[in-house]
Coordinates of C-alpha atoms in Angstrom, one line a residue:
X1198 CA 0.1 0.0 -0.4
X1199 CA 1.6 3.3 -1.3
X1200 CA 1.1 6.6 1.2
X1201 CA 0.3 9.6 -0.6
X1202 CA 2.6 12.1 0.0
X1203 CA 2.3 15.6 2.1
X1204 CA 2.1 18.4 0.3
X1205 CA 4.5 21.2 2.1
X1206 CA 6.1 24.7 1.0
X1207 CA 9.5 24.1 1.1
X1208 CA 12.3 21.4 1.6
X1209 CA 15.7 22.3 2.3
X1210 CA 18.7 19.7 1.4
X1211 CA 21.9 20.2 3.3
X1212 CA 24.8 18.3 3.0
X1213 CA 24.9 18.7 6.7
X1214 CA 22.7 20.2 9.3
X1215 CA 23.6 21.6 12.7
X1216 CA 20.4 21.2 14.4
X1217 CA 21.5 22.5 18.3
X1218 CA 18.9 20.6 20.0
X1219 CA 20.5 18.0 19.8
X1220 CA 23.9 18.9 19.9
X1221 CA 24.3 16.7 16.9
X1222 CA 25.8 17.1 13.4
X1223 CA 23.8 15.3 10.6
X1224 CA 24.8 14.4 7.0
X1225 CA 22.3 14.4 3.9
X1226 CA 19.3 16.1 5.9
X1227 CA 16.7 17.8 4.8
X1228 CA 14.4 20.5 6.7
X1229 CA 10.5 20.2 5.4
X1230 CA 8.4 24.1 6.0
X1231 CA 4.9 24.3 5.9
X1232 CA 3.2 27.5 6.6
X1233 CA 6.4 29.2 8.3
X1234 CA 6.9 26.4 10.8
X1235 CA 9.7 23.1 11.1
X1236 CA 7.4 20.1 10.2
X1237 CA 10.4 17.5 10.3
X1238 CA 13.9 16.8 9.8
X1239 CA 14.7 14.2 8.1
X1240 CA 17.4 12.0 5.8
X1241 CA 16.9 13.3 2.6
X1242 CA 16.4 10.3 0.8
X1243 CA 13.1 10.0 3.0
X1244 CA 12.3 13.5 2.3
X1245 CA 12.0 12.9 -1.1
X1246 CA 9.2 9.9 -0.9
X1247 CA 7.4 11.6 1.9
X1248 CA 6.7 15.2 0.8
X1249 CA 5.3 16.5 -2.1
X1250 CA 7.2 20.0 -2.5
X1251 CA 6.0 23.4 -3.6
X1252 CA 9.8 24.7 -3.5
X1253 CA 13.0 22.8 -3.4
X1254 CA 16.7 24.4 -2.4
X1255 CA 19.5 21.6 -3.0
X1256 CA 22.7 22.8 -0.7
X1257 CA 25.2 20.4 -1.7
X1258 CA 28.4 21.7 0.0
X1259 CA 26.2 23.7 2.9
X1260 CA 25.5 23.7 6.5
X1261 CA 22.0 24.7 7.4
X1262 CA 22.0 26.0 10.8
X1263 CA 19.1 27.8 13.3
X1264 CA 19.2 31.8 12.1
X1265 CA 21.4 33.8 14.5
X1266 CA 19.6 35.5 17.5
X1267 CA 21.2 39.2 18.6
X1268 CA 20.8 39.7 22.3
X1269 CA 21.4 43.0 22.1
X1270 CA 21.7 45.7 19.5
X1271 CA 20.5 49.5 18.8
X1272 CA 20.1 49.0 16.0
X1273 CA 19.3 52.7 14.1
X1274 CA 22.8 53.6 15.4
X1275 CA 24.1 51.9 12.7
X1276 CA 23.6 55.2 11.0
X1277 CA 26.8 56.6 13.5
X1278 CA 28.7 53.9 12.5
X1279 CA 32.3 54.9 13.0
X1280 CA 31.4 58.3 14.1
X1281 CA 33.1 58.6 17.0
X1282 CA 36.2 55.5 17.6
X1283 CA 38.8 55.0 19.9
X1284 CA 37.3 56.2 22.8
X1285 CA 36.2 55.3 26.6
X1286 CA 32.4 54.6 27.3
X1287 CA 31.7 57.6 28.9
X1288 CA 33.5 60.0 26.5
X1289 CA 32.0 58.2 24.1
X1290 CA 28.8 58.9 25.2
X1291 CA 28.7 62.1 26.5
X1292 CA 30.5 63.9 24.1
X1293 CA 29.7 62.2 21.0
X1294 CA 26.7 60.1 20.5
X1295 CA 24.1 61.7 23.3
X1296 CA 24.9 65.2 20.9
X1297 CA 24.6 63.7 18.2
X1298 CA 21.2 61.9 19.0
X1299 CA 20.2 64.9 20.4
X1300 CA 20.3 66.4 17.3
X1301 CA 19.1 64.2 15.1
X1302 CA 17.5 61.2 16.2
X1303 CA 13.8 61.2 14.9
X1304 CA 11.3 58.3 13.7
X1305 CA 12.3 58.5 9.9
X1306 CA 16.3 58.3 11.8
X1307 CA 15.2 55.3 13.4
X1308 CA 13.6 54.1 10.2
X1309 CA 16.7 54.3 7.7
X1310 CA 19.0 53.1 10.3
X1311 CA 16.8 49.8 11.5
X1312 CA 16.3 49.4 7.9
X1313 CA 20.3 49.4 7.3
X1314 CA 21.0 47.4 10.5
X1315 CA 18.3 44.7 9.4
X1316 CA 19.9 44.4 5.7
X1317 CA 23.2 44.0 7.4
X1318 CA 22.1 41.1 9.9
X1319 CA 19.8 39.4 7.4
X1320 CA 23.0 39.0 5.0
X1321 CA 25.0 38.0 7.8
X1322 CA 22.4 35.3 9.1
X1323 CA 20.8 36.8 11.9
X1324 CA 17.3 36.3 11.8
X1325 CA 16.2 38.0 15.2
X1326 CA 17.7 40.8 17.3
X1327 CA 16.6 42.3 20.4
X1328 CA 16.7 46.0 20.4
X1329 CA 17.1 49.2 22.6
X1330 CA 16.3 52.4 20.9
X1331 CA 13.9 55.0 20.6
X1332 CA 10.7 55.1 18.5
X1333 CA 10.0 51.1 18.7
X1334 CA 7.1 51.7 16.2
X1335 CA 9.8 52.8 13.3
X1336 CA 12.1 50.2 14.4
X1337 CA 9.1 47.8 13.8
X1338 CA 8.1 48.6 10.3
X1339 CA 11.6 48.6 9.4
X1340 CA 12.0 44.6 10.6
X1341 CA 8.7 44.2 9.5
X1342 CA 9.6 45.7 5.8
X1343 CA 13.0 43.4 6.0
X1344 CA 10.8 40.2 7.1
X1345 CA 13.1 39.9 10.2
X1346 CA 12.0 39.2 13.6
X1347 CA 12.4 41.8 16.2
X1348 CA 12.2 41.8 19.7
X1349 CA 11.9 45.5 20.2
X1350 CA 12.8 47.4 23.7
X1351 CA 9.9 49.8 25.8
X1352 CA 13.4 52.1 26.2
X1353 CA 13.2 54.0 29.7
X1354 CA 16.1 56.7 31.1
X1355 CA 15.0 59.1 34.2
X1356 CA 16.0 62.3 31.1
X1357 CA 14.5 63.5 28.2
X1358 CA 15.3 63.0 24.9
X1359 CA 14.0 63.7 21.2
X1360 CA 11.4 60.6 21.7
X1361 CA 10.0 60.9 25.1
X1362 CA 10.1 63.8 28.3
X1363 CA 10.1 61.6 31.1
X1364 CA 9.4 58.1 32.1
X1365 CA 5.8 57.8 32.1
X1366 CA 6.4 58.9 28.6
X1367 CA 8.6 56.6 28.1
X1368 CA 6.6 53.6 29.1
X1369 CA 3.3 55.2 28.1
X1370 CA 4.7 55.2 24.1
X1371 CA 6.3 52.1 24.3
X1372 CA 3.4 50.2 25.8
X1373 CA 1.2 51.8 22.9
X1374 CA 3.4 50.4 20.1
X1375 CA 3.2 47.1 22.2
X1376 CA -0.8 46.8 21.7
X1377 CA -0.2 47.9 17.8
X1378 CA 1.7 44.7 17.3
X1379 CA 0.4 42.0 19.9
X1380 CA -0.8 39.9 16.8
X1381 CA 1.9 40.2 14.6
X1382 CA 4.0 37.0 14.1
X1383 CA 7.6 39.1 13.6
X1384 CA 7.5 41.6 16.8
X1385 CA 8.1 41.2 20.4
X1386 CA 8.4 43.3 23.1
X1387 CA 10.9 43.6 26.8
X1388 CA 11.1 46.3 28.9
X1389 CA 14.5 48.2 28.2
X1390 CA 15.8 50.6 31.4
X1391 CA 18.8 51.6 30.3
X1392 CA 20.9 51.4 33.0
X1393 CA 21.4 51.5 36.7
X1394 CA 23.3 54.6 35.9
X1395 CA 20.6 56.3 33.8
X1396 CA 17.1 54.8 35.4
X1397 CA 15.9 55.2 39.0
X1398 CA 14.7 52.9 41.9
X1399 CA 10.9 54.0 41.6
X1400 CA 11.1 53.3 37.6
X1401 CA 12.7 49.9 38.6
X1402 CA 10.2 48.8 40.3
X1403 CA 7.4 50.2 37.9
X1404 CA 9.0 48.1 35.4
X1405 CA 9.0 44.9 37.5
X1406 CA 5.2 45.1 38.1
X1407 CA 4.9 45.4 34.1
X1408 CA 7.2 42.8 34.0
X1409 CA 5.4 40.6 35.8
X1410 CA 1.5 41.3 34.8
X1411 CA 2.7 41.5 31.6
X1412 CA 5.1 38.2 30.7
X1413 CA 7.9 40.6 29.5
X1414 CA 11.5 40.0 29.9
X1415 CA 13.5 42.9 31.4
X1416 CA 16.8 44.0 29.1
X1417 CA 19.5 46.3 31.1
X1418 CA 22.9 47.0 30.7
X1419 CA 24.8 46.2 33.8
X1420 CA 28.6 46.3 35.0
X1421 CA 29.8 47.3 31.5
X1422 CA 32.4 49.9 33.0
X1423 CA 34.5 49.8 36.2
X1424 CA 33.4 53.2 36.7
X1425 CA 30.3 52.4 36.2
X1426 CA 30.8 50.5 39.4
X1427 CA 32.3 52.8 42.0
X1428 CA 29.8 55.4 41.1
X1429 CA 26.9 53.2 42.4
X1430 CA 28.9 52.4 45.5
X1431 CA 29.4 56.1 46.0
X1432 CA 25.6 57.2 45.2
X1433 CA 23.9 53.9 46.3
X1434 CA 26.6 52.0 49.0
X1435 CA 25.7 49.2 46.9
X1436 CA 27.1 47.6 43.0
X1437 CA 24.9 48.2 40.1
X1438 CA 23.8 44.3 40.5
X1439 CA 23.5 44.4 44.6
X1440 CA 20.7 47.1 43.7
X1441 CA 18.9 45.6 41.1
X1442 CA 18.5 42.6 43.0
X1443 CA 17.9 44.3 46.2
X1444 CA 14.6 45.4 43.7
X1445 CA 14.0 42.1 43.0
X1446 CA 14.7 42.4 39.1
X1447 CA 17.1 39.6 38.5
X1448 CA 15.5 36.4 37.7
X1449 CA 14.3 33.9 34.5
X1450 CA 13.4 37.3 32.8
X1451 CA 16.3 39.3 33.4
X1452 CA 18.6 39.8 30.7
X1453 CA 22.0 42.0 31.8
X1454 CA 24.0 43.2 29.1
X1455 CA 27.6 43.1 29.1
X1456 CA 28.3 42.1 32.6
X1457 CA 32.2 42.8 32.3
X1458 CA 32.7 43.1 35.6
X1459 CA 31.3 40.8 38.5
X1460 CA 33.2 39.0 41.6
X1461 CA 32.3 35.1 41.9
X1462 CA 29.8 35.9 44.5
X1463 CA 27.8 37.8 42.0
X1464 CA 27.9 35.3 39.6
X1465 CA 26.5 33.1 41.9
X1466 CA 23.9 35.5 41.9
X1467 CA 23.3 35.7 38.6
X1468 CA 23.1 31.2 38.4
X1469 CA 20.9 31.5 41.4
X1470 CA 18.5 33.9 40.4
X1471 CA 18.3 32.4 36.8
X1472 CA 19.3 35.2 35.3
X1473 CA 20.6 36.2 31.5
X1474 CA 23.7 37.9 30.6
X1475 CA 24.1 39.4 27.2
X1476 CA 27.9 38.9 26.0
X1477 CA 29.2 41.8 23.6
X1478 CA 32.6 41.0 23.4
X1479 CA 33.6 43.0 20.6
X1480 CA 32.0 46.6 21.7
X1481 CA 33.5 46.3 25.6
X1482 CA 37.0 45.3 24.0
X1483 CA 36.6 48.2 21.3
X1484 CA 35.4 50.6 24.1
X1485 CA 38.4 49.3 26.6
X1486 CA 35.4 48.5 28.9
X1487 CA 36.9 44.9 29.3
X1488 CA 36.6 41.3 29.1
X1489 CA 33.4 39.0 30.5
X1490 CA 34.2 36.0 33.0
X1491 CA 32.2 34.0 30.5
X1492 CA 34.2 30.9 31.4
X1493 CA 32.9 31.4 34.5
X1494 CA 29.9 32.0 34.1
X1495 CA 29.2 28.6 31.6
X1496 CA 30.6 26.6 34.9
X1497 CA 28.1 28.4 37.0
X1498 CA 25.0 27.6 34.5
X1499 CA 24.2 31.3 33.6
X1500 CA 22.6 31.1 30.8
X1501 CA 24.1 33.6 27.8
X1502 CA 23.5 34.9 24.6
X1503 CA 25.8 37.0 22.3
X1504 CA 25.3 40.3 21.1
X1505 CA 26.9 42.7 18.8
X1506 CA 25.5 46.5 20.5
X1507 CA 25.7 48.9 17.9
X1508 CA 27.4 49.7 15.2
X1509 CA 28.2 52.5 16.5
X1510 CA 30.3 50.9 19.1
X1511 CA 31.1 47.6 17.0
X1512 CA 31.3 48.6 14.0
X1513 CA 29.9 45.2 12.6
X1514 CA 26.4 43.7 13.3
X1515 CA 28.5 40.7 12.5
X1516 CA 27.7 37.4 14.7
X1517 CA 29.7 35.2 13.3
X1518 CA 32.7 37.8 14.4
X1519 CA 31.3 37.8 18.1
X1520 CA 30.8 33.4 17.8
X1521 CA 34.8 33.3 17.2
X1522 CA 35.5 36.3 19.3
X1523 CA 34.0 35.3 22.2
X1524 CA 35.2 31.4 22.0
X1525 CA 38.8 32.3 21.6
X1526 CA 38.4 34.9 24.6
X1527 CA 36.8 32.1 27.3
X1528 CA 39.9 30.1 25.8
X1529 CA 42.3 32.6 26.6
X1530 CA 40.9 34.2 29.8
X1531 CA 40.8 31.0 31.2
X1532 CA 43.6 29.0 30.2
X1533 CA 41.3 26.3 29.2
X1534 CA 41.4 25.6 25.6
X1535 CA 37.8 23.7 25.9
X1536 CA 36.3 26.7 27.7
X1537 CA 34.6 27.4 24.6
X1538 CA 34.0 24.8 22.0
X1539 CA 32.7 25.6 18.4
X1540 CA 29.6 24.0 19.0
X1541 CA 28.7 25.3 22.3
X1542 CA 29.3 28.8 20.5
X1543 CA 26.8 28.1 18.1
X1544 CA 24.5 27.0 21.0
X1545 CA 24.8 30.5 22.4
X1546 CA 24.4 32.3 19.0
X1547 CA 21.0 30.2 18.4
X1548 CA 19.3 29.0 21.1
X1549 CA 21.1 30.6 24.4
X1550 CA 19.8 34.0 22.8
X1551 CA 16.5 32.7 22.0
X1552 CA 15.9 31.5 25.6
X1553 CA 16.9 34.3 27.4
X1554 CA 14.5 36.4 25.3
X1555 CA 11.7 33.7 26.5
X1556 CA 11.0 32.8 22.7
X1557 CA 13.2 29.3 23.1
X1558 CA 9.9 27.5 22.0
X1559 CA 9.4 29.7 19.2
X1560 CA 13.1 29.5 17.8
X1561 CA 16.7 28.8 18.1
X1562 CA 16.6 25.4 16.8
X1563 CA 15.6 22.9 13.9
X1564 CA 13.1 21.1 15.8
X1565 CA 9.6 20.3 14.0
X1566 CA 6.8 22.9 15.5
X1567 CA 9.4 25.7 15.4
X1568 CA 9.2 28.8 13.2
X1569 CA 11.6 28.1 9.9
X1570 CA 14.2 30.5 11.0
X1571 CA 17.4 29.1 9.1
X1572 CA 20.6 30.4 7.6
X1573 CA 22.6 28.4 5.6
X1574 CA 26.5 28.9 5.0
X1575 CA 28.6 27.8 2.3
X1576 CA 31.6 25.5 2.9
X1577 CA 33.4 24.3 -0.1
X1578 CA 35.1 27.7 -1.1
X1579 CA 39.0 27.6 -1.3
X1580 CA 39.5 29.3 2.4
X1581 CA 37.1 26.8 3.7
X1582 CA 38.9 23.8 3.0
X1583 CA 39.5 21.6 4.0
X1584 CA 36.2 21.1 6.1
X1585 CA 36.6 18.2 8.7
X1586 CA 34.4 19.6 11.1
X1587 CA 31.4 21.8 10.1
X1588 CA 30.7 23.2 13.1
X1589 CA 34.2 24.5 14.1
X1590 CA 34.4 25.9 10.5
X1591 CA 31.1 28.0 11.4
X1592 CA 33.0 29.8 14.0
X1593 CA 36.8 29.6 13.6
X1594 CA 36.9 29.6 9.8
X1595 CA 33.8 30.9 7.8
X1596 CA 32.8 34.8 8.2
X1597 CA 29.0 36.0 7.2
X1598 CA 30.2 36.4 3.7
X1599 CA 29.4 32.6 3.3
X1600 CA 26.0 32.7 4.2
X1601 CA 24.4 32.3 0.9
X1602 CA 20.6 31.9 2.0
X1603 CA 18.5 33.0 4.9
X1604 CA 14.9 32.0 6.2
X1605 CA 12.5 33.8 8.9
X1606 CA 9.0 32.4 9.6
X1607 CA 9.6 30.4 6.4
X1608 CA 10.2 33.3 3.9
X1609 CA 13.1 33.5 2.0
X1610 CA 14.9 36.7 2.9
X1611 CA 18.4 36.2 1.7
X1612 CA 18.6 34.0 -1.8
X1613 CA 22.0 33.4 -3.0
X1614 CA 23.6 36.2 -0.7
X1615 CA 21.1 38.7 -2.1
X1616 CA 18.3 40.5 -0.2
X1617 CA 15.1 40.1 -1.0
X1618 CA 14.4 43.9 0.4
X1619 CA 13.5 45.4 -3.0
X1620 CA 14.4 49.3 -2.1
X1621 CA 18.1 48.9 -1.6
X1622 CA 18.7 51.2 -3.7
X1623 CA 16.1 53.8 -1.4
X1624 CA 18.0 52.7 1.6
X1625 CA 21.1 53.7 -0.2
X1626 CA 20.3 57.1 -1.2
X1627 CA 18.5 57.7 2.7
X1628 CA 22.1 56.1 4.2
X1629 CA 23.7 58.9 2.2
X1630 CA 21.7 61.7 2.9
X1631 CA 21.9 61.0 7.1
X1632 CA 25.8 60.7 6.4
X1633 CA 25.8 64.4 5.3
X1634 CA 23.3 65.5 8.3
X1635 CA 25.8 63.7 10.9
X1636 CA 29.4 64.9 9.6
X1637 CA 27.9 68.7 10.4
X1638 CA 28.6 67.5 14.2
X1639 CA 26.3 69.1 16.6
X1640 CA 28.1 71.5 18.9
X1641 CA 29.1 70.5 22.3

């Protein structure tokens, strides 16, 4: 008795598949996709008889992985790429970035900057980003236009900006945007108090209440520099992390960004509370903030994801670079060559970030029932040869230029290294206009 093949939208066949869950490498396997979801992962020979396919993509020299998750971005700041280099964090912020933002940030700035960031990230295999910036409605429009998944921060500060006048205004505006996108399949939200040095206790308490009521993660810079900790001790008689713990923010819904300077006791606190860390190694090095104790974090069971930070302080939104640098730093600082194997770096760049965002049941691994957020990387080029371990090559050999195809929710956003986004010329013109405006620096 013959079985009628099941109709599906898409079958992606690859020489290798790294599903992340479980941590295995599958050869000559196919991923079946229907209505934006992964429905099966099976050998190619079986897939061809089991499924009637709307479209078949054959990737004979590729590894197929889950889409990369960028756990910390300021996407619109792509328009400030290279604006102020070779400066420490507070000088960079106070004398260059904040004045430029005061002069230029607007809904159009955020729309164009986020479109630019999404284009760069998609071409580099990133399918989801967690953002902290202003005008989240403009950022949502940009992500939707490019077909990218985004978790948008309801950003909060104690001082006024071109976006909002006070903490009530920041929160109310962000919550209204969230309401407008509640049912959109690509857009989610988190609460994003900027940092302990820019947010008051009363505001943190309100954010905690909102997090518990709305089941939203909290995304906050923490322990990025030694200066931040020293100022907190002077003003509050406790470290920023201790202050957030005292206020009740640490827990499974908390994502601490950077986490460069933690004591062993503070690492134990993060582990005990189930908090997450967004590790941004390139930005931390470029701003001379330091090197996060990632090997110790892993030993203690703290969940990590990787972030690029904004292009103004990186200056790339390149998750391949973050994977490699994070793995090398973990090895070099710990003196342990196995501190972060390639398979673990891939897991943190995918499932680790997804779990931190509360999206681990939807994205981050190639599992039936999850969204078809996928990335194909070509490994047969001369610079990738020979290839003994494809996952090692992902982290230590191949770069974002090896990404050939990207799917988000089953839709092809990058096909043979080309964006499906139709208005690339318009985006290039917009970026050129912003460069002209930003080159006329605001007066300090």
